PDB file of C-alpha atoms in Angstrom:
ATOM      1  CA  ASP A  94      13.991  81.309 -84.429  1.00  0.00           C
ATOM      2  CA  ALA A  95      11.437  83.160 -86.524  1.00  0.00           C
ATOM      3  CA  GLY A  96       7.892  83.017 -85.346  1.00  0.00           C
ATOM      4  CA  VAL A  97       4.859  82.979 -87.581  1.00  0.00           C
ATOM      5  CA  THR A  98       5.194  85.421 -90.443  1.00  0.00           C
ATOM      6  CA  GLN A  99       2.490  86.777 -92.729  1.00  0.00           C
ATOM      7  CA  SER A 100       2.468  88.806 -95.902  1.00  0.00           C
ATOM      8  CA  PRO A 101       1.483  91.329 -96.928  1.00  0.00           C
ATOM      9  CA  THR A 102       0.950  93.503 -93.877  1.00  0.00           C
ATOM     10  CA  HIS A 103      -1.794  95.556 -95.455  1.00  0.00           C
ATOM     11  CA  LEU A 104      -3.866  95.136 -98.583  1.00  0.00           C
ATOM     12  CA  ILE A 105      -6.551  97.216-100.249  1.00  0.00           C
ATOM     13  CA  LYS A 106      -8.898  95.627-102.792  1.00  0.00           C
ATOM     14  CA  THR A 107     -12.200  96.486-104.407  1.00  0.00           C
ATOM     15  CA  ARG A 108     -15.404  94.478-104.364  1.00  0.00           C
ATOM     16  CA  GLY A 109     -15.398  91.488-106.666  1.00  0.00           C
ATOM     17  CA  GLN A 110     -11.634  91.126-106.735  1.00  0.00           C
ATOM     18  CA  GLN A 111      -9.653  88.156-105.500  1.00  0.00           C
ATOM     19  CA  VAL A 112      -6.925  88.173-102.865  1.00  0.00           C
ATOM     20  CA  THR A 113      -4.193  85.800-101.694  1.00  0.00           C
ATOM     21  CA  LEU A 114      -2.645  86.019 -98.239  1.00  0.00           C
ATOM     22  CA  ARG A 115       0.452  84.092 -97.208  1.00  0.00           C
ATOM     23  CA  CYS A 116       1.696  82.548 -93.997  1.00  0.00           C
ATOM     24  CA  SER A 117       4.909  80.850 -92.917  1.00  0.00           C
ATOM     25  CA  PRO A 118       4.569  78.814 -89.729  1.00  0.00           C
ATOM     26  CA  LYS A 119       6.884  78.827 -86.750  1.00  0.00           C
ATOM     27  CA  SER A 120       9.894  76.617 -87.268  1.00  0.00           C
ATOM     28  CA  GLY A 121       9.048  73.003 -86.531  1.00  0.00           C
ATOM     29  CA  HIS A 122       5.283  73.458 -86.813  1.00  0.00           C
ATOM     30  CA  ASP A 123       3.303  71.490 -89.378  1.00  0.00           C
ATOM     31  CA  THR A 124      -0.261  72.727 -88.911  1.00  0.00           C
ATOM     32  CA  VAL A 125      -1.621  76.081 -90.038  1.00  0.00           C
ATOM     33  CA  SER A 126      -4.940  77.628 -89.064  1.00  0.00           C
ATOM     34  CA  TRP A 127      -6.514  80.803 -90.424  1.00  0.00           C
ATOM     35  CA  TYR A 128      -8.740  83.182 -88.510  1.00  0.00           C
ATOM     36  CA  GLN A 129     -10.710  86.280 -89.481  1.00  0.00           C
ATOM     37  CA  GLN A 130     -10.923  89.107 -86.960  1.00  0.00           C
ATOM     38  CA  ALA A 131     -13.459  91.761 -87.855  1.00  0.00           C
ATOM     39  CA  LEU A 132     -13.183  95.127 -86.174  1.00  0.00           C
ATOM     40  CA  GLY A 133     -14.233  94.922 -82.532  1.00  0.00           C
ATOM     41  CA  GLN A 134     -14.677  91.163 -82.626  1.00  0.00           C
ATOM     42  CA  GLY A 135     -12.776  88.118 -81.544  1.00  0.00           C
ATOM     43  CA  PRO A 136     -11.042  85.995 -84.170  1.00  0.00           C
ATOM     44  CA  GLN A 137     -13.220  83.468 -85.987  1.00  0.00           C
ATOM     45  CA  PHE A 138     -11.851  80.193 -87.274  1.00  0.00           C
ATOM     46  CA  ILE A 139     -11.805  79.838 -91.062  1.00  0.00           C
ATOM     47  CA  PHE A 140     -10.011  76.536 -91.640  1.00  0.00           C
ATOM     48  CA  GLN A 141      -6.986  74.458 -90.729  1.00  0.00           C
ATOM     49  CA  TYR A 142      -4.440  72.686 -92.918  1.00  0.00           C
ATOM     50  CA  TYR A 143      -2.303  69.684 -92.110  1.00  0.00           C
ATOM     51  CA  GLU A 144      -0.395  67.453 -94.530  1.00  0.00           C
ATOM     52  CA  GLU A 145      -1.503  69.736 -97.351  1.00  0.00           C
ATOM     53  CA  GLU A 146      -5.174  69.000 -96.746  1.00  0.00           C
ATOM     54  CA  GLU A 147      -7.989  70.998 -95.197  1.00  0.00           C
ATOM     55  CA  ARG A 148      -8.762  69.215 -91.928  1.00  0.00           C
ATOM     56  CA  GLN A 149     -11.289  71.454 -90.241  1.00  0.00           C
ATOM     57  CA  ARG A 150     -13.468  74.271 -91.504  1.00  0.00           C
ATOM     58  CA  GLY A 151     -15.439  76.976 -89.810  1.00  0.00           C
ATOM     59  CA  ASN A 152     -18.633  78.607 -90.984  1.00  0.00           C
ATOM     60  CA  PHE A 153     -17.218  80.412 -94.001  1.00  0.00           C
ATOM     61  CA  PRO A 154     -18.443  80.241 -97.619  1.00  0.00           C
ATOM     62  CA  ASP A 155     -16.614  78.486-100.403  1.00  0.00           C
ATOM     63  CA  ARG A 156     -15.241  81.842-101.550  1.00  0.00           C
ATOM     64  CA  PHE A 157     -12.646  81.215 -98.864  1.00  0.00           C
ATOM     65  CA  SER A 158     -10.148  78.578 -99.881  1.00  0.00           C
ATOM     66  CA  GLY A 159      -6.641  77.661 -98.937  1.00  0.00           C
ATOM     67  CA  HIS A 160      -3.593  75.672 -99.666  1.00  0.00           C
ATOM     68  CA  GLN A 161      -0.681  74.238 -97.766  1.00  0.00           C
ATOM     69  CA  PHE A 162       2.673  73.593 -99.385  1.00  0.00           C
ATOM     70  CA  PRO A 163       5.181  70.815 -98.650  1.00  0.00           C
ATOM     71  CA  ASN A 164       7.246  73.236 -96.556  1.00  0.00           C
ATOM     72  CA  TYR A 165       4.122  73.766 -94.370  1.00  0.00           C
ATOM     73  CA  SER A 166       3.574  77.354 -95.473  1.00  0.00           C
ATOM     74  CA  SER A 167       0.028  78.245 -96.409  1.00  0.00           C
ATOM     75  CA  GLU A 168      -2.097  80.568 -98.511  1.00  0.00           C
ATOM     76  CA  LEU A 169      -5.570  81.897 -97.921  1.00  0.00           C
ATOM     77  CA  ASN A 170      -7.535  82.853-101.027  1.00  0.00           C
ATOM     78  CA  VAL A 171     -10.723  84.862-101.032  1.00  0.00           C
ATOM     79  CA  ASN A 172     -12.714  85.239-104.257  1.00  0.00           C
ATOM     80  CA  ALA A 173     -15.418  87.745-105.165  1.00  0.00           C
ATOM     81  CA  LEU A 174     -14.543  90.046-102.297  1.00  0.00           C
ATOM     82  CA  LEU A 175     -17.338  91.689-100.340  1.00  0.00           C
ATOM     83  CA  LEU A 176     -17.187  94.775 -98.172  1.00  0.00           C
ATOM     84  CA  GLY A 177     -17.783  92.488 -95.186  1.00  0.00           C
ATOM     85  CA  ASP A 178     -14.545  90.651 -95.873  1.00  0.00           C
ATOM     86  CA  SER A 179     -12.634  93.647 -94.543  1.00  0.00           C
ATOM     87  CA  ALA A 180     -10.829  92.347 -91.476  1.00  0.00           C
ATOM     88  CA  LEU A 181      -7.538  91.344 -89.926  1.00  0.00           C
ATOM     89  CA  TYR A 182      -6.618  87.857 -91.128  1.00  0.00           C
ATOM     90  CA  LEU A 183      -4.550  85.910 -88.661  1.00  0.00           C
ATOM     91  CA  CYS A 184      -2.522  82.820 -89.279  1.00  0.00           C
ATOM     92  CA  ALA A 185      -1.655  80.444 -86.446  1.00  0.00           C
ATOM     93  CA  SER A 186       0.700  77.504 -86.443  1.00  0.00           C
ATOM     94  CA  SER A 187       0.990  74.493 -84.181  1.00  0.00           C
ATOM     95  CA  LEU A 188       2.140  70.910 -84.039  1.00  0.00           C
ATOM     96  CA  ALA A 189      -0.325  68.253 -85.038  1.00  0.00           C
ATOM     97  CA  VAL A 190       0.871  65.925 -82.320  1.00  0.00           C
ATOM     98  CA  GLU A 191      -1.536  66.401 -79.444  1.00  0.00           C
ATOM     99  CA  LEU A 192       0.635  64.744 -76.852  1.00  0.00           C
ATOM    100  CA  ALA A 193       3.036  67.673 -76.611  1.00  0.00           C
ATOM    101  CA  VAL A 194       2.294  69.357 -73.287  1.00  0.00           C
ATOM    102  CA  ASP A 195       3.618  72.680 -74.474  1.00  0.00           C
ATOM    103  CA  ASN A 196       1.634  72.628 -77.679  1.00  0.00           C
ATOM    104  CA  GLU A 197      -0.434  75.672 -78.448  1.00  0.00           C
ATOM    105  CA  GLN A 198      -1.210  77.864 -81.415  1.00  0.00           C
ATOM    106  CA  PHE A 199       1.215  80.685 -82.175  1.00  0.00           C
ATOM    107  CA  PHE A 200      -0.212  83.618 -84.087  1.00  0.00           C
ATOM    108  CA  GLY A 201       1.330  85.830 -86.715  1.00  0.00           C
ATOM    109  CA  PRO A 202       0.920  89.631 -86.812  1.00  0.00           C
ATOM    110  CA  GLY A 203      -1.887  89.388 -89.338  1.00  0.00           C
ATOM    111  CA  THR A 204      -2.774  90.906 -92.695  1.00  0.00           C
ATOM    112  CA  ARG A 205      -5.140  93.851 -92.660  1.00  0.00           C
ATOM    113  CA  LEU A 206      -7.472  93.552 -95.650  1.00  0.00           C
ATOM    114  CA  THR A 207      -9.613  96.512 -96.653  1.00  0.00           C
ATOM    115  CA  VAL A 208     -12.279  96.017 -99.313  1.00  0.00           C
ATOM    116  CA  LEU A 209     -13.596  99.207-100.925  1.00  0.00           C
TER     117      LEU A 209
ATOM    118  CA  ALA B 103     -22.856  74.786 -79.223  1.00  0.00           C
ATOM    119  CA  GLN B 104     -19.414  75.643 -77.990  1.00  0.00           C
ATOM    120  CA  SER B 105     -19.021  79.231 -76.865  1.00  0.00           C
ATOM    121  CA  VAL B 106     -16.991  81.627 -74.787  1.00  0.00           C
ATOM    122  CA  ALA B 107     -18.327  84.696 -73.025  1.00  0.00           C
ATOM    123  CA  GLN B 108     -16.393  87.694 -71.815  1.00  0.00           C
ATOM    124  CA  PRO B 109     -19.055  89.703 -70.026  1.00  0.00           C
ATOM    125  CA  GLU B 110     -17.073  92.937 -69.714  1.00  0.00           C
ATOM    126  CA  ASP B 111     -16.193  95.001 -72.771  1.00  0.00           C
ATOM    127  CA  GLN B 112     -13.769  97.032 -70.692  1.00  0.00           C
ATOM    128  CA  VAL B 113     -12.081  96.758 -67.320  1.00  0.00           C
ATOM    129  CA  ASN B 114     -10.510  99.776 -65.678  1.00  0.00           C
ATOM    130  CA  VAL B 115      -7.988  99.404 -62.888  1.00  0.00           C
ATOM    131  CA  ALA B 116      -5.414 101.624 -61.228  1.00  0.00           C
ATOM    132  CA  GLU B 117      -1.755 100.731 -61.528  1.00  0.00           C
ATOM    133  CA  GLY B 118      -0.639  98.571 -58.621  1.00  0.00           C
ATOM    134  CA  ASN B 119      -4.139  97.213 -57.945  1.00  0.00           C
ATOM    135  CA  PRO B 120      -5.132  93.620 -58.638  1.00  0.00           C
ATOM    136  CA  LEU B 121      -6.975  92.947 -61.873  1.00  0.00           C
ATOM    137  CA  THR B 122      -9.470  90.333 -62.986  1.00  0.00           C
ATOM    138  CA  VAL B 123     -10.742  89.741 -66.509  1.00  0.00           C
ATOM    139  CA  LYS B 124     -13.681  87.378 -66.587  1.00  0.00           C
ATOM    140  CA  CYS B 125     -14.351  84.456 -68.909  1.00  0.00           C
ATOM    141  CA  THR B 126     -16.988  81.747 -68.915  1.00  0.00           C
ATOM    142  CA  TYR B 127     -17.280  78.911 -71.380  1.00  0.00           C
ATOM    143  CA  SER B 128     -19.721  76.360 -72.649  1.00  0.00           C
ATOM    144  CA  VAL B 129     -18.273  73.231 -74.191  1.00  0.00           C
ATOM    145  CA  SER B 130     -19.060  69.555 -74.084  1.00  0.00           C
ATOM    146  CA  GLY B 131     -16.310  67.328 -72.827  1.00  0.00           C
ATOM    147  CA  ASN B 132     -13.063  68.513 -71.300  1.00  0.00           C
ATOM    148  CA  PRO B 133     -12.101  72.004 -72.423  1.00  0.00           C
ATOM    149  CA  TYR B 134      -8.722  73.363 -73.301  1.00  0.00           C
ATOM    150  CA  LEU B 135      -8.739  77.008 -72.191  1.00  0.00           C
ATOM    151  CA  PHE B 136      -6.470  79.826 -73.278  1.00  0.00           C
ATOM    152  CA  TRP B 137      -5.817  83.504 -72.723  1.00  0.00           C
ATOM    153  CA  TYR B 138      -4.280  85.660 -75.427  1.00  0.00           C
ATOM    154  CA  VAL B 139      -3.389  89.360 -75.418  1.00  0.00           C
ATOM    155  CA  GLN B 140      -3.483  91.689 -78.405  1.00  0.00           C
ATOM    156  CA  TYR B 141      -1.713  95.023 -78.582  1.00  0.00           C
ATOM    157  CA  PRO B 142      -2.778  97.624 -81.186  1.00  0.00           C
ATOM    158  CA  ASN B 143      -2.032  96.563 -84.752  1.00  0.00           C
ATOM    159  CA  ARG B 144      -0.479  93.332 -83.547  1.00  0.00           C
ATOM    160  CA  GLY B 145      -1.360  89.671 -83.627  1.00  0.00           C
ATOM    161  CA  LEU B 146      -2.299  87.597 -80.635  1.00  0.00           C
ATOM    162  CA  GLN B 147       0.261  86.733 -78.000  1.00  0.00           C
ATOM    163  CA  PHE B 148      -0.183  83.609 -75.887  1.00  0.00           C
ATOM    164  CA  LEU B 149      -0.425  84.220 -72.121  1.00  0.00           C
ATOM    165  CA  LEU B 150      -1.392  80.904 -70.563  1.00  0.00           C
ATOM    166  CA  LYS B 151      -3.465  77.766 -70.955  1.00  0.00           C
ATOM    167  CA  TYR B 152      -5.291  75.132 -68.961  1.00  0.00           C
ATOM    168  CA  ILE B 153      -5.201  71.612 -70.267  1.00  0.00           C
ATOM    169  CA  THR B 154      -5.412  69.461 -67.176  1.00  0.00           C
ATOM    170  CA  GLY B 155      -4.036  69.289 -63.663  1.00  0.00           C
ATOM    171  CA  ASP B 156      -3.767  72.149 -61.194  1.00  0.00           C
ATOM    172  CA  ASN B 157      -6.697  74.549 -61.493  1.00  0.00           C
ATOM    173  CA  LEU B 158      -4.423  77.564 -60.976  1.00  0.00           C
ATOM    174  CA  VAL B 159      -2.349  78.212 -64.050  1.00  0.00           C
ATOM    175  CA  LYS B 160       0.565  80.637 -64.117  1.00  0.00           C
ATOM    176  CA  GLY B 161       1.553  82.309 -67.336  1.00  0.00           C
ATOM    177  CA  SER B 162       3.594  85.074 -68.889  1.00  0.00           C
ATOM    178  CA  TYR B 163       4.125  88.573 -67.469  1.00  0.00           C
ATOM    179  CA  GLY B 164       2.847  87.648 -63.998  1.00  0.00           C
ATOM    180  CA  PHE B 165      -0.627  86.651 -65.160  1.00  0.00           C
ATOM    181  CA  GLU B 166      -2.480  83.664 -63.790  1.00  0.00           C
ATOM    182  CA  ALA B 167      -5.894  82.104 -64.311  1.00  0.00           C
ATOM    183  CA  GLU B 168      -8.086  79.826 -62.291  1.00  0.00           C
ATOM    184  CA  PHE B 169     -10.090  77.041 -63.887  1.00  0.00           C
ATOM    185  CA  ASN B 170     -13.395  76.495 -62.096  1.00  0.00           C
ATOM    186  CA  LYS B 171     -15.265  73.552 -63.541  1.00  0.00           C
ATOM    187  CA  SER B 172     -18.425  73.975 -61.466  1.00  0.00           C
ATOM    188  CA  GLN B 173     -18.780  77.599 -62.554  1.00  0.00           C
ATOM    189  CA  THR B 174     -17.399  76.941 -66.058  1.00  0.00           C
ATOM    190  CA  SER B 175     -15.107  79.918 -65.644  1.00  0.00           C
ATOM    191  CA  PHE B 176     -11.508  80.716 -66.428  1.00  0.00           C
ATOM    192  CA  HIS B 177     -10.861  84.226 -65.072  1.00  0.00           C
ATOM    193  CA  LEU B 178      -7.555  85.949 -65.763  1.00  0.00           C
ATOM    194  CA  LYS B 179      -5.872  87.615 -62.800  1.00  0.00           C
ATOM    195  CA  LYS B 180      -2.790  89.589 -61.880  1.00  0.00           C
ATOM    196  CA  PRO B 181      -1.902  90.714 -58.346  1.00  0.00           C
ATOM    197  CA  SER B 182      -0.535  94.123 -59.358  1.00  0.00           C
ATOM    198  CA  ALA B 183      -1.449  95.789 -62.653  1.00  0.00           C
ATOM    199  CA  LEU B 184       1.019  97.742 -64.780  1.00  0.00           C
ATOM    200  CA  VAL B 185       0.207 100.499 -67.261  1.00  0.00           C
ATOM    201  CA  SER B 186       1.916  98.342 -69.882  1.00  0.00           C
ATOM    202  CA  ASP B 187      -0.734  95.631 -69.299  1.00  0.00           C
ATOM    203  CA  SER B 188      -3.257  97.853 -71.096  1.00  0.00           C
ATOM    204  CA  ALA B 189      -4.376  95.852 -74.112  1.00  0.00           C
ATOM    205  CA  LEU B 190      -7.164  93.700 -75.507  1.00  0.00           C
ATOM    206  CA  TYR B 191      -7.510  90.308 -73.844  1.00  0.00           C
ATOM    207  CA  PHE B 192      -9.156  87.287 -75.416  1.00  0.00           C
ATOM    208  CA  CYS B 193     -10.288  84.097 -73.773  1.00  0.00           C
ATOM    209  CA  ALA B 194     -10.498  81.055 -76.037  1.00  0.00           C
ATOM    210  CA  VAL B 195     -11.584  77.446 -75.774  1.00  0.00           C
ATOM    211  CA  SER B 196     -10.666  74.453 -77.843  1.00  0.00           C
ATOM    212  CA  TYR B 197     -12.375  71.122 -77.668  1.00  0.00           C
ATOM    213  CA  GLY B 198     -10.838  67.883 -78.722  1.00  0.00           C
ATOM    214  CA  GLY B 199      -7.281  69.103 -78.436  1.00  0.00           C
ATOM    215  CA  ALA B 200      -5.017  72.103 -78.058  1.00  0.00           C
ATOM    216  CA  THR B 201      -4.376  72.332 -81.786  1.00  0.00           C
ATOM    217  CA  ASN B 202      -7.986  72.183 -82.796  1.00  0.00           C
ATOM    218  CA  LYS B 203      -9.908  75.263 -83.741  1.00  0.00           C
ATOM    219  CA  LEU B 204     -10.076  77.940 -81.109  1.00  0.00           C
ATOM    220  CA  ILE B 205     -13.350  79.620 -80.244  1.00  0.00           C
ATOM    221  CA  PHE B 206     -12.717  83.128 -79.005  1.00  0.00           C
ATOM    222  CA  GLY B 207     -14.667  85.475 -76.833  1.00  0.00           C
ATOM    223  CA  THR B 208     -15.349  89.006 -77.990  1.00  0.00           C
ATOM    224  CA  GLY B 209     -12.469  90.404 -75.996  1.00  0.00           C
ATOM    225  CA  THR B 210     -12.063  92.663 -72.979  1.00  0.00           C
ATOM    226  CA  LEU B 211     -10.185  95.913 -73.171  1.00  0.00           C
ATOM    227  CA  LEU B 212      -8.041  96.368 -70.089  1.00  0.00           C
ATOM    228  CA  ALA B 213      -7.173  99.969 -69.241  1.00  0.00           C
ATOM    229  CA  VAL B 214      -4.676 100.496 -66.451  1.00  0.00           C
ATOM    230  CA  GLN B 215      -4.506 104.058 -65.203  1.00  0.00           C
ATOM    231  CA  PRO B 216      -1.242 105.422 -63.756  1.00  0.00           C
TER     232      PRO B 216
END
């Protein structure tokens, strides 16, 4: 059973460019959340997708957008990249049903984005 | 505002000694509390969680944590540290449900000396 997978592993972009990161959730999971982890910081919540819609959003500008596909996989898009967008981007998957006692968020290995 | 505090940037402990990594939280309502571990260049690995019930929660790799509502704390503990436990540990809180957004602390680097 594959866990959460993310691609690419590393990415280098220049300021002003656009980037797309991809995530495949753990088998059986239908909810995908994205987090940004800057160097030396804890992860910060960007947004969460369920049933192909953005359900929750953190304090991130509109340059950050996402999408969820019918197979539950997800993309994170960042436009007009800034130097400050350099970070590890983590994807987490979970089940939307809250009643599951063993429900928690499983994280992927992340995509390291460097903006020059 | 909801928040999590990890007051120690780094904890040093000798192998075989007990370890404690501290976490306090501030959240309205009933919190869902989590501990995750991160090894270099890796994602976050789930260790344990508190949702409800017994205040002492046992998790992976011999770790446990105690939920203390009066002190709003959720400290991570292990009776005997291993060198392989050396990693970055994050405490997180979720309100409104285990699948809702997680609010993370800034992390504590655990260094276990042989």
